[in-house]
PDB file of C-alpha atoms in Angstrom:
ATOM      1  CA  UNK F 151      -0.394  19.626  23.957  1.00 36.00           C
ATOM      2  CA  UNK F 152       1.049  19.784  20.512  1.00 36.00           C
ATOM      3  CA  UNK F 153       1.218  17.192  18.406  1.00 33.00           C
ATOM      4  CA  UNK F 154       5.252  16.460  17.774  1.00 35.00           C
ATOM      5  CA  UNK F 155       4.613  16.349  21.818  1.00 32.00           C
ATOM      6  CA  UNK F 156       1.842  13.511  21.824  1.00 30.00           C
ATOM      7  CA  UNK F 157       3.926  11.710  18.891  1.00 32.00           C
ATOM      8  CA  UNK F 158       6.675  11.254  21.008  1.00 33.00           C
ATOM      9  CA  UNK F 159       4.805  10.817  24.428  1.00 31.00           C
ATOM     10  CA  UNK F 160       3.393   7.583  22.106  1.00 34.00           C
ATOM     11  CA  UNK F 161       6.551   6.504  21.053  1.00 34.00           C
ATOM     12  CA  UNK F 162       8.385   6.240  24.737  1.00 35.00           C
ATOM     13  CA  UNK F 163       4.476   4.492  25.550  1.00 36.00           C
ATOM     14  CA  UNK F 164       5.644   2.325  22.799  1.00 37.00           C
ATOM     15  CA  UNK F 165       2.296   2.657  20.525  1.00 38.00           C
ATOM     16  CA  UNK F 166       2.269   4.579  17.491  1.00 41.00           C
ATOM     17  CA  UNK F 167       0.302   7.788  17.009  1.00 39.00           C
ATOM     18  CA  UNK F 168      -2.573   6.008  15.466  1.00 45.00           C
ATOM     19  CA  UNK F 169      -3.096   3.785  18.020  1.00 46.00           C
ATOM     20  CA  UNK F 170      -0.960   0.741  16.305  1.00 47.00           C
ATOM     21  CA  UNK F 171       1.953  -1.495  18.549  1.00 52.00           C
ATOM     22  CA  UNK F 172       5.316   0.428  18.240  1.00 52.00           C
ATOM     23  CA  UNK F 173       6.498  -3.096  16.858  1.00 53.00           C
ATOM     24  CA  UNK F 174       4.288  -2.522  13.548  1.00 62.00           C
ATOM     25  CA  UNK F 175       6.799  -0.162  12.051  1.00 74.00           C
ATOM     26  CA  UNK F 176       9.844  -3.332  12.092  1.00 78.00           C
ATOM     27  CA  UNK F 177       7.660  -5.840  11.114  1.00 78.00           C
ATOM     28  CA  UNK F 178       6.020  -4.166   7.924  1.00 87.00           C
ATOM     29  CA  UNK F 179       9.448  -3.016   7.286  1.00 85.00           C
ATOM     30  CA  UNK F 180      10.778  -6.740   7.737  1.00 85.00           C
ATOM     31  CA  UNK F 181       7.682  -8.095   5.367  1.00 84.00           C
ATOM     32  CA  UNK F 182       8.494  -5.329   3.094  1.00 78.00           C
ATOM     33  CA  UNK F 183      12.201  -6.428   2.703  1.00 79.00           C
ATOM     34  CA  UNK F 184      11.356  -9.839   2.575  1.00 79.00           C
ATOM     35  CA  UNK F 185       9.206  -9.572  -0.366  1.00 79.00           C
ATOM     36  CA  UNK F 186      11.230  -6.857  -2.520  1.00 75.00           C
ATOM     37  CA  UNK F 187      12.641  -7.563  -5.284  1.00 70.00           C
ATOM     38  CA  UNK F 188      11.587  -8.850  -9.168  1.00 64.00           C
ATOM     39  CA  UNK F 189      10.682 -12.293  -7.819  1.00 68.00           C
ATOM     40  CA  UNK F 190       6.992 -13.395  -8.546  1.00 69.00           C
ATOM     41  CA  UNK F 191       6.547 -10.070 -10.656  1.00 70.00           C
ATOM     42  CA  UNK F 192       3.948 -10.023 -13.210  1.00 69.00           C
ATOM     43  CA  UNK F 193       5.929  -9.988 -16.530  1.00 67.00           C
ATOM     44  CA  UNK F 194       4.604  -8.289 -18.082  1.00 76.00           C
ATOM     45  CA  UNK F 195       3.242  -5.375 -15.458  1.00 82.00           C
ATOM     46  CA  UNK F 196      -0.751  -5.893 -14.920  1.00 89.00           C
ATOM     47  CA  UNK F 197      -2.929  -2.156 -15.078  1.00 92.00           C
ATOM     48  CA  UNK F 198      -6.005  -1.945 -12.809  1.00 94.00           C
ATOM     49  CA  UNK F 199      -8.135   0.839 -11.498  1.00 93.00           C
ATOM     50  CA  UNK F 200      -8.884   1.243  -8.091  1.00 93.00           C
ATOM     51  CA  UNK F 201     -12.458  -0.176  -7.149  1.00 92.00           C
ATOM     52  CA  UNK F 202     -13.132   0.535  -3.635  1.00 91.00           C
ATOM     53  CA  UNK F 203     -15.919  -1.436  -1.535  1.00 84.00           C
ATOM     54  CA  UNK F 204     -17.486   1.888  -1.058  1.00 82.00           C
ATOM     55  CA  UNK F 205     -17.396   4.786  -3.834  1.00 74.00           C
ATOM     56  CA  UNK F 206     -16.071   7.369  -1.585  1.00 77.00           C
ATOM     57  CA  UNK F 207     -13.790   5.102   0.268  1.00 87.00           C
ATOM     58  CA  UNK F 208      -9.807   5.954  -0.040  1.00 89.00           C
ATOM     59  CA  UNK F 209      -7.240   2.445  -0.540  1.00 91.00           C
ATOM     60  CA  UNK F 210      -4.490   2.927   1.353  1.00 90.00           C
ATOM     61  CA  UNK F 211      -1.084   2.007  -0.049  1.00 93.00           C
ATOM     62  CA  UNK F 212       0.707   0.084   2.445  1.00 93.00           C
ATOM     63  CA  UNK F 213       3.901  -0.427   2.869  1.00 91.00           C
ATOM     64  CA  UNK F 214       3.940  -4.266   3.286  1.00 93.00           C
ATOM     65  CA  UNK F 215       0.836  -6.313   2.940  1.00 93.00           C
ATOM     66  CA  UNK F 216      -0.451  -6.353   6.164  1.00 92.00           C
ATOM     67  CA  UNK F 217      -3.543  -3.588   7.728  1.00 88.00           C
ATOM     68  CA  UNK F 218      -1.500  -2.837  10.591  1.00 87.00           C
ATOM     69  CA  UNK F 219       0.973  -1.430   7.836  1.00 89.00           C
ATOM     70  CA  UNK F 220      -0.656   1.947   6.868  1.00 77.00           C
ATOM     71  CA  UNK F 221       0.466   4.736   9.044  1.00 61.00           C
ATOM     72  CA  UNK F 222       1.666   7.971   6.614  1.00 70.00           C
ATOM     73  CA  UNK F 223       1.141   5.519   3.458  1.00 71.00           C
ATOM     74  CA  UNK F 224      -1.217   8.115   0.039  1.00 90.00           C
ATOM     75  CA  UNK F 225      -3.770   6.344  -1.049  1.00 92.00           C
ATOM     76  CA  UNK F 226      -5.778   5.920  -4.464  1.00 93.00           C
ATOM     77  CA  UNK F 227      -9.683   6.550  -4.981  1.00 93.00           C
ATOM     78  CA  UNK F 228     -12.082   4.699  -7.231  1.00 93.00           C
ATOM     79  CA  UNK F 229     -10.676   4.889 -10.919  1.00 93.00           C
ATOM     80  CA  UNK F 230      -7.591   6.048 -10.004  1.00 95.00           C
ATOM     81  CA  UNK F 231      -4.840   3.653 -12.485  1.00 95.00           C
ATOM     82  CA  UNK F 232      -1.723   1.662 -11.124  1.00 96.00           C
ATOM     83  CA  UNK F 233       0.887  -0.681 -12.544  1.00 95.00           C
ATOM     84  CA  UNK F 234       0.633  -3.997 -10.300  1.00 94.00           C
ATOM     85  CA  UNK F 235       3.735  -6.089 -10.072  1.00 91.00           C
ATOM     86  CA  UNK F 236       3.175  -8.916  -8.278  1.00 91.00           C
ATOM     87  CA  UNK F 237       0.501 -11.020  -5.968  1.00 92.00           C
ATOM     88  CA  UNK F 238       1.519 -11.936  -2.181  1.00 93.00           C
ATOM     89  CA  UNK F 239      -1.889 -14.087  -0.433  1.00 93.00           C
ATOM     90  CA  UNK F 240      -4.429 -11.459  -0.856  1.00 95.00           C
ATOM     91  CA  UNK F 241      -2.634  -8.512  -1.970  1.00 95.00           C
ATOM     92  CA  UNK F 242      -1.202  -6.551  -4.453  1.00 94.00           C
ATOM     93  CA  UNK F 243       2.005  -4.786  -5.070  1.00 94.00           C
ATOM     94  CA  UNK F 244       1.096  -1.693  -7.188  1.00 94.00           C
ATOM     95  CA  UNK F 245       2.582   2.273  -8.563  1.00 94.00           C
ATOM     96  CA  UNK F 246       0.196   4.601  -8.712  1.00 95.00           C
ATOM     97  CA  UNK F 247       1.548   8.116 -10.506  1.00 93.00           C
ATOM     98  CA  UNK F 248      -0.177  11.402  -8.682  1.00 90.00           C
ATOM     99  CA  UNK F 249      -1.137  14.145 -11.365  1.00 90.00           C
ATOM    100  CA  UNK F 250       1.701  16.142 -10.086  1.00 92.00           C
ATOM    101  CA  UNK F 251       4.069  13.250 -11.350  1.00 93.00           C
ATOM    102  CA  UNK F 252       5.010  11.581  -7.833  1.00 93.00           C
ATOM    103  CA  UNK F 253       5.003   7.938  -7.893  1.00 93.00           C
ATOM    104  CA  UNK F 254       4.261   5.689  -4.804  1.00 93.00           C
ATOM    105  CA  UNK F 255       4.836   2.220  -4.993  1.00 92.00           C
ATOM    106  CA  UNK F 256       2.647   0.275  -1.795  1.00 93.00           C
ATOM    107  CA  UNK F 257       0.599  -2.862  -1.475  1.00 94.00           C
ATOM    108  CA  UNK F 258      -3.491  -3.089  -2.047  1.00 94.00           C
ATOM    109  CA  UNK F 259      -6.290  -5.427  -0.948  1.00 94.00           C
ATOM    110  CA  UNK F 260      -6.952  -7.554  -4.582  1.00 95.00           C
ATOM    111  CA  UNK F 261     -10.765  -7.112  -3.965  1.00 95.00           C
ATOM    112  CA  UNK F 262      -9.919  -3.261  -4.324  1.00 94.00           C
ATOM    113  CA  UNK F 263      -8.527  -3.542  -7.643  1.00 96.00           C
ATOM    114  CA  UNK F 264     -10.104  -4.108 -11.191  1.00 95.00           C
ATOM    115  CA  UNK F 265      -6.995  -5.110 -13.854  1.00 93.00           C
ATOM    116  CA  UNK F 266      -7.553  -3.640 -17.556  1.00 92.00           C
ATOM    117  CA  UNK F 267      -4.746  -5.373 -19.049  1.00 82.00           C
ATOM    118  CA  UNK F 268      -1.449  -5.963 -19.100  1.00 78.00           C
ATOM    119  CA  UNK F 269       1.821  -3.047 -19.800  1.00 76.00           C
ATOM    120  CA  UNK F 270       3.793  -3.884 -22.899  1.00 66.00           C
ATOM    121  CA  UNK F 271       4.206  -4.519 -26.494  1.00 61.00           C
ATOM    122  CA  UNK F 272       1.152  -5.528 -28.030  1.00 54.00           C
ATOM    123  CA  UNK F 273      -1.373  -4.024 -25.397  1.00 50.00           C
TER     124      UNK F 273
END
C-alpha cells in the first residue's frame, strides 16, 4: 500500500501517521497560538547550543511545547546554535538557521539546551 494511501487510511481512523491522536494536530496548534506573540520574550534574545542527552541524539523542534507536538517538525544536533525567545514550564522557544539559510522557529526541552549569552549590543 503506498504511503499517501496509509496517511489517509490514518486520518479517517482518526490517528496520525506516527501513531499520535488525530486531536494532537488542534491542540499543539491551539498551544501554539496561545503562546505567540512578544509576551515573556527574552529581551534581549538568549544564544544556546544544542546539548542533547545523548551525542548522537536529534532535538526535535516542536511546534508547541508539548511531545505529542513533533510530527514533520527539523530538528537540531549537538552544537548546532539557536536564538531562544522565551521560557514556557520546561521549554524553550528557539530559531535555529540551517546552513542553506532556512530558518525554523519551534520549541525545545531546556535540559537540551546550553545558553552562551545573550543577542545584542554589548555581547
Amino acid at each position: 500500500m503506498p504511503l499517501r494511501h496509509f496517511i489517509k487510511l490514518s486520518l479517517l481512523a482518526g490517528t496520525a501517521a506516527c501513531g499520535l491522536p488525530a486531536w494532537a494536530d488542534a491542540h499543539c496548534e491551539q498551544l501554539n497560538d496561545k503562546l505567540s506573540g512578544p509576551d515573556d520574550n527574552f529581551r534581549p534574545p538568549l544564544s544556546a547550543t544544542a546539548e542533547p542527552e545523548a551525542p548522537s541524539k536529534r532535538v526535535y523542534l516542536r511546534s508547541a511545547p508539548d511531545e505529542q507536538c513533533a510530527a514533520g517538525q527539523p530538528f537540531i544536533v549537538r552544537g548546532d546554535h539557536v536564538v531562544v525567545y522565551k521560557p514556557y514550564k520546561e521549554w524553550m522557544q528557539v530559531m535555529y538557521v540551517s546552513k542553506s539559510g532556512d530558518d525554523y522557529t519551534g520549541w525545545v526541552r531546556e535540559t537540551e539546551l546550553r545558553e552562551t549569552g545573550t543577542l545584542g549590543p554589548g555581547n
